[in-house]
Tab-separated table of C-alpha atoms in Angstrom:
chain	number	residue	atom	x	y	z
A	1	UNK	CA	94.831	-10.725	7.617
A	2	UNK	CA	96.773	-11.046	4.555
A	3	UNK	CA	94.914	-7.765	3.113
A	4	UNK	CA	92.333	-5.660	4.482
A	5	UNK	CA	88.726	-6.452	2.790
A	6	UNK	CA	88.734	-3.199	0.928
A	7	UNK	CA	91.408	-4.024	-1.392
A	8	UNK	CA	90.073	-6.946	-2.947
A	9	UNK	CA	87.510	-4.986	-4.554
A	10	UNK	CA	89.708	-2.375	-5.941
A	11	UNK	CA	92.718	-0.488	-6.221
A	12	UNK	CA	93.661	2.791	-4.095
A	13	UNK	CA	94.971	5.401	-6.019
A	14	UNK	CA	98.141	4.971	-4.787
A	15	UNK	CA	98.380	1.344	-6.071
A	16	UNK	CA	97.650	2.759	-9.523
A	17	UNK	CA	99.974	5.552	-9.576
A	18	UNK	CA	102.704	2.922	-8.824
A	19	UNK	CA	101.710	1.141	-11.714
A	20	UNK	CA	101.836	4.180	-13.993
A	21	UNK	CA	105.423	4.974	-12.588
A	22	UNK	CA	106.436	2.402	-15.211
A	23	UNK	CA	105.468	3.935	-17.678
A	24	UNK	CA	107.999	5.419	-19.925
A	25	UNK	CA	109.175	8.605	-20.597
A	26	UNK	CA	111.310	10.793	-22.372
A	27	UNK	CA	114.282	12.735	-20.234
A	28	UNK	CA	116.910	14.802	-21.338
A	29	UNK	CA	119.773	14.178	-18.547
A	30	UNK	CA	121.803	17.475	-17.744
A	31	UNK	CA	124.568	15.807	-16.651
A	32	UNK	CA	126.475	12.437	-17.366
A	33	UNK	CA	125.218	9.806	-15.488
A	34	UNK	CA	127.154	6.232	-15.067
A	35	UNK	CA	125.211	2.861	-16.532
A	36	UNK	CA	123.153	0.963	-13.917
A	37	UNK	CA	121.948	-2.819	-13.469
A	38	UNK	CA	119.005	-2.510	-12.543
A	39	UNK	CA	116.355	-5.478	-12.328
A	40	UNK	CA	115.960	-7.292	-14.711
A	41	UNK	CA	117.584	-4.374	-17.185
A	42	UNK	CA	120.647	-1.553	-17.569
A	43	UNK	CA	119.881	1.738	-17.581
A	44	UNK	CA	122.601	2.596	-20.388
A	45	UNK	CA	124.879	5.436	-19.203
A	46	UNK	CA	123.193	9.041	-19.752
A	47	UNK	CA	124.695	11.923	-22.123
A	48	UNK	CA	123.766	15.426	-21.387
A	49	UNK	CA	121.570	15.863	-24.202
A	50	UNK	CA	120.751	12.964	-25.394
A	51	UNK	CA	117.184	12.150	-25.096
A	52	UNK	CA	116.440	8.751	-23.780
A	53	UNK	CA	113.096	6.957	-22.706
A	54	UNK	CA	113.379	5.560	-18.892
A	55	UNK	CA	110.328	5.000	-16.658
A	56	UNK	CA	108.618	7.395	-14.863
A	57	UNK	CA	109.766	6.816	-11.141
A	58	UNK	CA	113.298	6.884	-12.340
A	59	UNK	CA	112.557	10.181	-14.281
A	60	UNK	CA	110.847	11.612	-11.463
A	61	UNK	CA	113.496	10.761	-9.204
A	62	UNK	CA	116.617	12.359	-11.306
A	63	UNK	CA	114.224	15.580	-11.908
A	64	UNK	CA	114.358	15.976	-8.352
A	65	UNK	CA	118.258	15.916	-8.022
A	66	UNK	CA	118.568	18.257	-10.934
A	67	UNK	CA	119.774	15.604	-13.045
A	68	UNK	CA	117.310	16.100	-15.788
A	69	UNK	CA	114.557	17.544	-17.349
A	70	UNK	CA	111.063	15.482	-18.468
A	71	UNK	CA	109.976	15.819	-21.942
A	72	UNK	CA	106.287	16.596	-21.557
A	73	UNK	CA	104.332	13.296	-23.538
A	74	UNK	CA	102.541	14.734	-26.640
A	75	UNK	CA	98.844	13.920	-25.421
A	76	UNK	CA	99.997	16.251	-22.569
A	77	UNK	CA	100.221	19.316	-25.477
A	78	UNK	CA	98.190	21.878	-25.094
A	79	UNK	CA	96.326	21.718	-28.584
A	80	UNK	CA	96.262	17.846	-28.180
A	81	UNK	CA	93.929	18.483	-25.187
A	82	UNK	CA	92.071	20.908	-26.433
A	83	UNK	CA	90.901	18.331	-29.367
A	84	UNK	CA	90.557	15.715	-27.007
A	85	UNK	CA	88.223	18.140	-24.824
A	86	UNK	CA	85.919	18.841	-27.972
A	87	UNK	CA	86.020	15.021	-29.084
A	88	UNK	CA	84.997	14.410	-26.018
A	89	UNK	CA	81.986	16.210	-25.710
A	90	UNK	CA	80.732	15.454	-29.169
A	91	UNK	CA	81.619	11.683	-29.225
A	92	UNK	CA	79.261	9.358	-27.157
A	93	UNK	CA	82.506	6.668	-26.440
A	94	UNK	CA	85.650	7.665	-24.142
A	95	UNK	CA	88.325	9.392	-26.586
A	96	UNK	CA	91.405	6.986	-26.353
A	97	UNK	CA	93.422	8.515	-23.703
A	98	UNK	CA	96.422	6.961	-22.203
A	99	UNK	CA	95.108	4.200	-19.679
A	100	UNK	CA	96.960	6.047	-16.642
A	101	UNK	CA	96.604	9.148	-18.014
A	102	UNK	CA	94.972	10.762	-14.498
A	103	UNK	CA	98.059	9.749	-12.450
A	104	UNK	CA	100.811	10.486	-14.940
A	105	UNK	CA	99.714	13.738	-15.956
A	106	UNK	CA	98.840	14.227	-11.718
A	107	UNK	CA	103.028	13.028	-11.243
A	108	UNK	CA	104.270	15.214	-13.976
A	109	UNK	CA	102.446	18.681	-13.268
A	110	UNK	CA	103.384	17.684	-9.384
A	111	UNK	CA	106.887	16.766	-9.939
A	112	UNK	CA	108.328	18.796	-13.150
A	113	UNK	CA	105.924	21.419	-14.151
A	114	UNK	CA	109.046	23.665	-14.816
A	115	UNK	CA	109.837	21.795	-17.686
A	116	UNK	CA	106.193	21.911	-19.161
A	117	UNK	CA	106.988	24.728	-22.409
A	118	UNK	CA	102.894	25.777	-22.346
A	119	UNK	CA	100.323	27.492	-20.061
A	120	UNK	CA	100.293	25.493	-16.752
A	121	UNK	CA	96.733	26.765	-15.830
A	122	UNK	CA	95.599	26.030	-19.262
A	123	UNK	CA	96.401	22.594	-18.945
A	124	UNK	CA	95.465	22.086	-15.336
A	125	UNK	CA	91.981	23.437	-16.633
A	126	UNK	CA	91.834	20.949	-19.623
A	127	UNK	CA	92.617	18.073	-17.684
A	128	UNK	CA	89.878	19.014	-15.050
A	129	UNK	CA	86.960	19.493	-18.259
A	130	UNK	CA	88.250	16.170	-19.098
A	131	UNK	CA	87.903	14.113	-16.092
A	132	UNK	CA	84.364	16.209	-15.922
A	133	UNK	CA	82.948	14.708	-19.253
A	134	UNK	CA	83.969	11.438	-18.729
A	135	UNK	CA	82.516	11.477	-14.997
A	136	UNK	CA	79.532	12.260	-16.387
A	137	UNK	CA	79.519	9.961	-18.886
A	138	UNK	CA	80.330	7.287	-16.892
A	139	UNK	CA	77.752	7.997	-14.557
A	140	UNK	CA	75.236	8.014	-17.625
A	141	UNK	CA	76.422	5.006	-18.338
A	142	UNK	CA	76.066	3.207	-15.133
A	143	UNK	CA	72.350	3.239	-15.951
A	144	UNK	CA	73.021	0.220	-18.696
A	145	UNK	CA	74.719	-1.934	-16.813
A	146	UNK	CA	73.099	-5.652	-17.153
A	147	UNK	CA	73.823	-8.954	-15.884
A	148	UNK	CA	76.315	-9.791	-18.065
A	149	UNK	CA	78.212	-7.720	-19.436
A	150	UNK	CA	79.459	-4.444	-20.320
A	151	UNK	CA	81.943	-2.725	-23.024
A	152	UNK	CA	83.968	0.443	-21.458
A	153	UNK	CA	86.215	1.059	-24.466
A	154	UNK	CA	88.779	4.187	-24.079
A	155	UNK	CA	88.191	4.420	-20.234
A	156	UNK	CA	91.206	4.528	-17.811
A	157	UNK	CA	92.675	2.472	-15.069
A	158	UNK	CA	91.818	5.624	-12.415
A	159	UNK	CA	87.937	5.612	-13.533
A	160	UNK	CA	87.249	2.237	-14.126
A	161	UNK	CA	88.010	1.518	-10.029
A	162	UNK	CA	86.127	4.205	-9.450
A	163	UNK	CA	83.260	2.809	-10.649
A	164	UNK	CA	84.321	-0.994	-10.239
A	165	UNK	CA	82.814	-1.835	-6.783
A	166	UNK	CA	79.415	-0.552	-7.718
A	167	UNK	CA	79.366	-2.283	-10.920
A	168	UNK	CA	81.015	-5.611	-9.786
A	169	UNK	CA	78.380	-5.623	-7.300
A	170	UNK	CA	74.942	-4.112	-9.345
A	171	UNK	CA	76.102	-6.839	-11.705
A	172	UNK	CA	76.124	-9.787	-9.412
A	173	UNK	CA	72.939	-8.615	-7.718
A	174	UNK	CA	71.206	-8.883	-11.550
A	175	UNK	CA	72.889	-11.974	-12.519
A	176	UNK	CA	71.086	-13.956	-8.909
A	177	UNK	CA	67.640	-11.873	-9.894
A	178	UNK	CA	68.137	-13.391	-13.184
A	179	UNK	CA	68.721	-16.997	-12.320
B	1	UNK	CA	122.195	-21.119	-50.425
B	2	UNK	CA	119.962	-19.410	-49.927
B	3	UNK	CA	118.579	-21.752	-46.644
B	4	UNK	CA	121.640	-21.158	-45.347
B	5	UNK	CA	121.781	-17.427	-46.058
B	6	UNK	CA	118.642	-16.212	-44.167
B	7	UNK	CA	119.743	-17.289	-40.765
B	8	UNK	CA	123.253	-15.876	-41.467
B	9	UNK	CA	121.458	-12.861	-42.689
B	10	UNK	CA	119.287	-12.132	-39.548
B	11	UNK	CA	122.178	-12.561	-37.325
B	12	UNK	CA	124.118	-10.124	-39.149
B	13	UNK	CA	121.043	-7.683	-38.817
B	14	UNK	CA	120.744	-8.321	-34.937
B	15	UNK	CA	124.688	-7.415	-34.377
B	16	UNK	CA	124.173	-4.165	-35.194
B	17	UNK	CA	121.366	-4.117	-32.979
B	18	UNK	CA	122.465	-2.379	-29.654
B	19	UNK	CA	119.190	-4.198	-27.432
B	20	UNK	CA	116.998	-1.102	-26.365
B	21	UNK	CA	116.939	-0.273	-22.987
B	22	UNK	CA	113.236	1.305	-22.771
B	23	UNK	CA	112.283	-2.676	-24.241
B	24	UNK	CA	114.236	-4.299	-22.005
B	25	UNK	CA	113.054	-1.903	-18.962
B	26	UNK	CA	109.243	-2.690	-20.416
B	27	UNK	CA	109.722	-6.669	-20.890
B	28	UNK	CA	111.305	-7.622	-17.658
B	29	UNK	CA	110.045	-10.129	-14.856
B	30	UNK	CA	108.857	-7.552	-12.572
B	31	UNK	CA	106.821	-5.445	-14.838
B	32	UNK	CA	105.122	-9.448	-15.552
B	33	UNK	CA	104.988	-10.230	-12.185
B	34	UNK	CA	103.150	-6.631	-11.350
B	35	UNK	CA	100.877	-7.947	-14.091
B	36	UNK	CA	99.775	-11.059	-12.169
B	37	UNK	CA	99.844	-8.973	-8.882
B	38	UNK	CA	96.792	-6.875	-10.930
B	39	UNK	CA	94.947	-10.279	-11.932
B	40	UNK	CA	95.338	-11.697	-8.825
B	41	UNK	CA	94.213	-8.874	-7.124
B	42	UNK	CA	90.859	-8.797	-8.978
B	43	UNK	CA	89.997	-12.041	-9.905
B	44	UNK	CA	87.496	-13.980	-7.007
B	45	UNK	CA	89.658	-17.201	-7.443
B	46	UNK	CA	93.722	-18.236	-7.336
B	47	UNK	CA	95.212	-17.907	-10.382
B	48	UNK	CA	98.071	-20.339	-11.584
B	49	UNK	CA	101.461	-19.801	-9.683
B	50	UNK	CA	103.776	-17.798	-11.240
B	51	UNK	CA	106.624	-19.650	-9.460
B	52	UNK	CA	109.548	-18.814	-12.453
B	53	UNK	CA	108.244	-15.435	-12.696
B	54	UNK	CA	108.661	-14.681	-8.844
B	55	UNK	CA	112.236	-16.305	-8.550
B	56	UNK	CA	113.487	-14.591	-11.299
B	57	UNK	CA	112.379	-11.315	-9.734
B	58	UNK	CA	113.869	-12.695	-6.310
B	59	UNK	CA	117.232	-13.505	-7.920
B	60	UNK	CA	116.802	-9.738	-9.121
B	61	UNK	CA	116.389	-8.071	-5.614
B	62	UNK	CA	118.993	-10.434	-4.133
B	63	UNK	CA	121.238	-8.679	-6.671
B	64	UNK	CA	120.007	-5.213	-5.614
B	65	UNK	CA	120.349	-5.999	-2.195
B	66	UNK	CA	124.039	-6.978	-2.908
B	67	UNK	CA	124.676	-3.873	-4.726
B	68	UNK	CA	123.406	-1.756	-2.021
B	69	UNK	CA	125.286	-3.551	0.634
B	70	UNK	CA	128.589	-3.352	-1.141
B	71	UNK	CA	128.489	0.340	-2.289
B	72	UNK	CA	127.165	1.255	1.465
B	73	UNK	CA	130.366	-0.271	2.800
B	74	UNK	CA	132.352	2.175	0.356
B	75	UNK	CA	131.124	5.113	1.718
B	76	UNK	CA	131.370	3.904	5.092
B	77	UNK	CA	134.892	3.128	4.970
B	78	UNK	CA	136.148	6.101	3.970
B	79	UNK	CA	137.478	5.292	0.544
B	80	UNK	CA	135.572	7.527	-1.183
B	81	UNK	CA	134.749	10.693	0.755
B	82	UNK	CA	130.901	11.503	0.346
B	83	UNK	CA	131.390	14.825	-1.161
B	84	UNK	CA	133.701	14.262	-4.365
B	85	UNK	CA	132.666	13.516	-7.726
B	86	UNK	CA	132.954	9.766	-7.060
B	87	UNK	CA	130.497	10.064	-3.424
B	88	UNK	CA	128.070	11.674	-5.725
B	89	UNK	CA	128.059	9.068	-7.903
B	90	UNK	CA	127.495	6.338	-5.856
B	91	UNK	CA	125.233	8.107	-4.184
B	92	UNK	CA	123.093	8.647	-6.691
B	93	UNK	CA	123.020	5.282	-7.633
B	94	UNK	CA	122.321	3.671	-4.641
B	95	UNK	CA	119.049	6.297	-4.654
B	96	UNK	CA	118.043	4.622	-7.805
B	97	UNK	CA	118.901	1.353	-7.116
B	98	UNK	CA	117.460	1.441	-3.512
B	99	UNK	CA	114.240	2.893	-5.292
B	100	UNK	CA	114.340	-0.074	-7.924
B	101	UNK	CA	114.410	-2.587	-4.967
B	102	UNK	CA	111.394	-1.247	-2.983
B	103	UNK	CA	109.727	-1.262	-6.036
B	104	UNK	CA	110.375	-4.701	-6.365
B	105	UNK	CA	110.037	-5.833	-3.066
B	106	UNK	CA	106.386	-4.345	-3.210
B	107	UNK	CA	105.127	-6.110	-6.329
B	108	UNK	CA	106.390	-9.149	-5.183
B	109	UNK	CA	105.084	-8.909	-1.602
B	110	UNK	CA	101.562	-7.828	-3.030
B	111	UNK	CA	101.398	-10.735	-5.294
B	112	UNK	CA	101.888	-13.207	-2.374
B	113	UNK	CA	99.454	-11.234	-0.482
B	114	UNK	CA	96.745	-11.331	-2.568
B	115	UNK	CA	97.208	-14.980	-3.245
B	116	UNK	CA	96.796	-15.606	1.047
B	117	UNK	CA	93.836	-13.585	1.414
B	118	UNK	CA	92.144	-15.618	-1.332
B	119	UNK	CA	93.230	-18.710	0.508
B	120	UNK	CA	92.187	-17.737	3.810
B	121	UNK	CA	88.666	-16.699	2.598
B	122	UNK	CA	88.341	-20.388	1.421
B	123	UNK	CA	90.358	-22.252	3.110
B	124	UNK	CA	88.414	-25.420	3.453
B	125	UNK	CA	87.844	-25.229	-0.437
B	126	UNK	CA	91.361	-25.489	-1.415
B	127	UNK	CA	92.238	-28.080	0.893
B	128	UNK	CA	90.063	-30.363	-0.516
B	129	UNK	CA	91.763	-29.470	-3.966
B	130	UNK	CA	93.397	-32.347	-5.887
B	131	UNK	CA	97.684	-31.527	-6.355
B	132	UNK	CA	97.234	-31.963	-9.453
B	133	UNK	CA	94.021	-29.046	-9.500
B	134	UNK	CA	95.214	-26.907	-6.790
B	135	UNK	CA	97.180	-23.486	-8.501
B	136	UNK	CA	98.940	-23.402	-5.025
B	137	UNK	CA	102.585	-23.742	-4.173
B	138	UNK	CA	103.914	-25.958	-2.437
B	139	UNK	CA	104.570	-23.476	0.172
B	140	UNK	CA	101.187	-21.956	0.082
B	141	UNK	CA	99.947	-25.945	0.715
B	142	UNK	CA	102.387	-25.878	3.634
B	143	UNK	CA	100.343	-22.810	4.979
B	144	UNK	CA	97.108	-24.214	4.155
B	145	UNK	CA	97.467	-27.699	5.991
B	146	UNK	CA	98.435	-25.611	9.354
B	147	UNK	CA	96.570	-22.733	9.053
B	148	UNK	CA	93.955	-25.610	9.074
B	149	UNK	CA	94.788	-27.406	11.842
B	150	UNK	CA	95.745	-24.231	13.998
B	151	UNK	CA	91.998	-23.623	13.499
B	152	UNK	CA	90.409	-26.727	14.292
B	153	UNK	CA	92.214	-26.669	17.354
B	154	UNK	CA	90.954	-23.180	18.523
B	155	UNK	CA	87.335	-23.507	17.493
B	156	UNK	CA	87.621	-27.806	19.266
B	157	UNK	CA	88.932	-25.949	22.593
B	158	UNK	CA	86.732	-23.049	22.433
B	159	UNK	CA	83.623	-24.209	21.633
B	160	UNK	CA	83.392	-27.301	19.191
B	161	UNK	CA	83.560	-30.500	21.838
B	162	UNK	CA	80.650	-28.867	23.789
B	163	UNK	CA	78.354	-29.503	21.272
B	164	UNK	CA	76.590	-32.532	19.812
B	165	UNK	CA	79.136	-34.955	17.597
B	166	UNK	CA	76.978	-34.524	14.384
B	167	UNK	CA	77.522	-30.461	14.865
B	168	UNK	CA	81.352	-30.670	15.196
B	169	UNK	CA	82.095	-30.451	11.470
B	170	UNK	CA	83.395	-27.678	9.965
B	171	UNK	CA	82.718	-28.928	6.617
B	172	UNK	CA	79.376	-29.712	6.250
B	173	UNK	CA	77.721	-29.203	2.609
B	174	UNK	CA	74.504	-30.895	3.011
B	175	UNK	CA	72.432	-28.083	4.727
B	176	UNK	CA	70.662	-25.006	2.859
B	177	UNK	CA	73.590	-23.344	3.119
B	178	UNK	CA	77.001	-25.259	2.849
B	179	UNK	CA	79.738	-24.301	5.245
B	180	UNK	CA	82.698	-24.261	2.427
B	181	UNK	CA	83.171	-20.873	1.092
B	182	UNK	CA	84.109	-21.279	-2.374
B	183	UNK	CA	85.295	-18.738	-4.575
B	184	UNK	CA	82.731	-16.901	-6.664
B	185	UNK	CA	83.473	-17.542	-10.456
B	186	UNK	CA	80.803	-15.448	-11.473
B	187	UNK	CA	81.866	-12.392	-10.083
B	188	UNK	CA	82.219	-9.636	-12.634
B	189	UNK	CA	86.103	-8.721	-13.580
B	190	UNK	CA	87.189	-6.132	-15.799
B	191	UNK	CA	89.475	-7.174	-18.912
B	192	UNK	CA	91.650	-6.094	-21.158
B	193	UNK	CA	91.419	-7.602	-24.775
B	194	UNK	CA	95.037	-7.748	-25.530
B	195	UNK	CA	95.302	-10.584	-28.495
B	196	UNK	CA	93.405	-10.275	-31.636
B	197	UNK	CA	91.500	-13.507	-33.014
B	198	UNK	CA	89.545	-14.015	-30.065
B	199	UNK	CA	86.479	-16.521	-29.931
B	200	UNK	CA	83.543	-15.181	-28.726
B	201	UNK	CA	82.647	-15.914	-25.043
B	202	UNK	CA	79.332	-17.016	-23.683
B	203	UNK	CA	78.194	-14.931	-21.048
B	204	UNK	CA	74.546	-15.851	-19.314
B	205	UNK	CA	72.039	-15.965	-22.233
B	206	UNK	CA	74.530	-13.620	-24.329
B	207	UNK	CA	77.271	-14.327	-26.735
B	208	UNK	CA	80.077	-11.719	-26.150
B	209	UNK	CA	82.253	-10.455	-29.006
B	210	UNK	CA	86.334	-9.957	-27.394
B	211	UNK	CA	87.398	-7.174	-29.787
B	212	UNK	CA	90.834	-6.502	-29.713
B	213	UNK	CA	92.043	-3.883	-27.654
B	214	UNK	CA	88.584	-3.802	-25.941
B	215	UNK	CA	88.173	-3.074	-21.810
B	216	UNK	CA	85.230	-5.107	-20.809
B	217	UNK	CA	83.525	-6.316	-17.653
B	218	UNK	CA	81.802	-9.760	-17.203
B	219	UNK	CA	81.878	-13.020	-15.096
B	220	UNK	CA	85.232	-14.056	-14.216
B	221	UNK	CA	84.019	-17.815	-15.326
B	222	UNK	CA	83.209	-16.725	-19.076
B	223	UNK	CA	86.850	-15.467	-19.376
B	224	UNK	CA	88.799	-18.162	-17.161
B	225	UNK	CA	92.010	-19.465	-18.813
B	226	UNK	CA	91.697	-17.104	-22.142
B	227	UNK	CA	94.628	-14.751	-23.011
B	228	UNK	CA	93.112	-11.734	-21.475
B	229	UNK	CA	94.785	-9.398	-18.837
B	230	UNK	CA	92.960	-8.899	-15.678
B	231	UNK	CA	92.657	-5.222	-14.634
């Protein structure tokens, strides 16, 4: 088969963290580093010092031969999260968070937490509150799903596959009860 | 003057323009292709064939694959010892660039993928497909018309000639239930409202409102052919 049944409903986690690894990011190479075709682009030579935005994978990858350290995205700061946390709870909608922000903040604590400046456990906590109050509200929000359609605003790539095989299927199930 | 100055103008502006890399890494053929890989992926039916897209991003890992080859056969040689300054170089680059190339190898083998498993499921349906209709490519009609006749074959020598003539067809739509699995427009997708300006889109008995920058799921059918991105 050309793919297995299961992935034509949704994506495995692992297909969405590769998507987030293009994402870009901030690095701030420690040593010089020669320009590179790449596909489709260059990656201009790197100056020790001199911040410049590649994506993720390729961040990842020169972290982990001491090439460079990751500049930690702002939604990432401590106080950021903390607001988002409280928005959260208050607001009935999602609060606008990246849409891979589960995976890229999962990549970065995993790969370069040395170069986060706050409280690792404080942010590890944050993240885990967050994913907490959006479960929940997701799963509250399950109960509206009709036949035809349905508005998610501010949810992310990691939660909406989560819930997309259930809802792909309560929503056919209504639409041939409805016909 | 003046007509003539404004072209003049914004050419002057773009020279001093060094193009940005982090635009160029974001705008490139594979990051597009991984986008119809995603809509493919999720959508019940096959989308149009991103032929251009897909041998651009070819041409691209033939390049990589060049690269590689040609800084392997440095090290091997000897010319550059693996240790000094100039090893470590090339070293590290063929680490990136051997990482760029898997990466690229992957979106473009999942794209393909996706596109078979759609045409297996309904085979029959998309052979009956008009050239002009069918989003297939040439090649994927190639693998259609034998898949096709592979199976005939099988199911004729298995099973098929022992049975009554008027039972033998495999593509019989006249029964309750019709033996050509077509794709399921109506199956719900999930969307991204990327363009603003957006008519609304009739869904069932509802009228749907595409706000921009909106994530939405409904029937694949309502949204068919708009400027949305599948996700």
């Amino acid at each position: 088969m050309a793919l297995p049944g299961a992935y034509l409903e949704a994506f495995t986690a692992e297909e969405i963290s590769f998507q987030a690894e293009d994402e870009l990011i901030t690095i701030i190479p420690r040593r010089h580093i020669q320009e590179m075709q790449l596909a489709g682009w260059k990656l201009p030579a790197l100056r020790p010092m001199r911040r410049t935005d590649v994506p993720l994978w390729l961040a990842l990858l020169l972290k982990k031969q001491d090439r460079c350290s990751i500049v930690f995205p702002n939604w990432m700061d401590e106080a950021v999260l903390k607001d988002f946390v409280e928005k959260e709870r208050v607001e009935p909608g999602f609060s606008s968070l990246p849409w891979f922000w589960q995976p890229q903040s999962a990549a970065l604590l995993a790969g370069a937490s040395d170069d986060y400046t706050g409280n690792l456990d404080n942010i590890r906590q944050l993240l885990q509150d967050l994913r907490e109050i959006r479960q929940a509200k997701v799963r509250q929000g399950i109960t509206l799903v009709n036949e035809s359609h349905m508005q998610m605003d501010g949810l992310s790539l990691m939660e909406l596959n989560e819930v997309r095989p259930l809802m792909s299927k309560t929503m056919a199930t209504l639409q041939k009860l409805h016909q | 003057m003046s007509r003539i100055r404004d072209p003049i103008d914004s050419i002057i502006a773009g020279l001093g323009k060094k193009p940005d890399a982090s635009e160029q890494a974001a705008n490139r053929a594979v990051i597009e292709l991984k986008k119809a890989w995603v809509a493919e992926r999720m959508a019940p039916t096959v989308l149009p064939y991103a032929g251009d897209t897909l041998e651009t991003v070819m041409s691209q890992i033939r390049g990589l694959i060049e690269f590689v080859e040609e800084k392997s056969l440095l090290l091997h040689e000897g010319d550059i010892t693996s240790s000094g300054q100039d090893g470590e170089n090339i070293k590290l680059q063929l680490l990136v660039v051997e990482t760029e190339l898997e990466r690229a190898k992957f979106v473009a083998r999942g794209y393909l993928r996706a596109r078979l498993a759609k045409i297996d499921q309904s085979a029959i349906y998309w052979s009956t497909q008009t050239p002009l209709d069918t989003p297939l490519s040439p090649k994927e009609q190639e693998y259609l018309q034998r898949r096709l006749i592979i199976k005939e074959k099988l199911y004729d020598s298995s099973f098929l000639l022992s049975l009554h003539s008027d039972l033998q067809n495999l593509n019989d739509t006249d029964g309750a239930v019709s033996m050509v699995d077509e794709p399921d427009l109506d199956k719900p997708v999930a969307i991204k409202v990327t363009k603003p300006g957006l008519d609304p889109v009739v869904c069932g008995n509802d009228t749907v409102l595409l706000e921009h920058g909106g994530l939405y799921m409904l029937r694949y059918s309502a949204i068919a052919g708009l400027p949305v991105d599948i996700v």
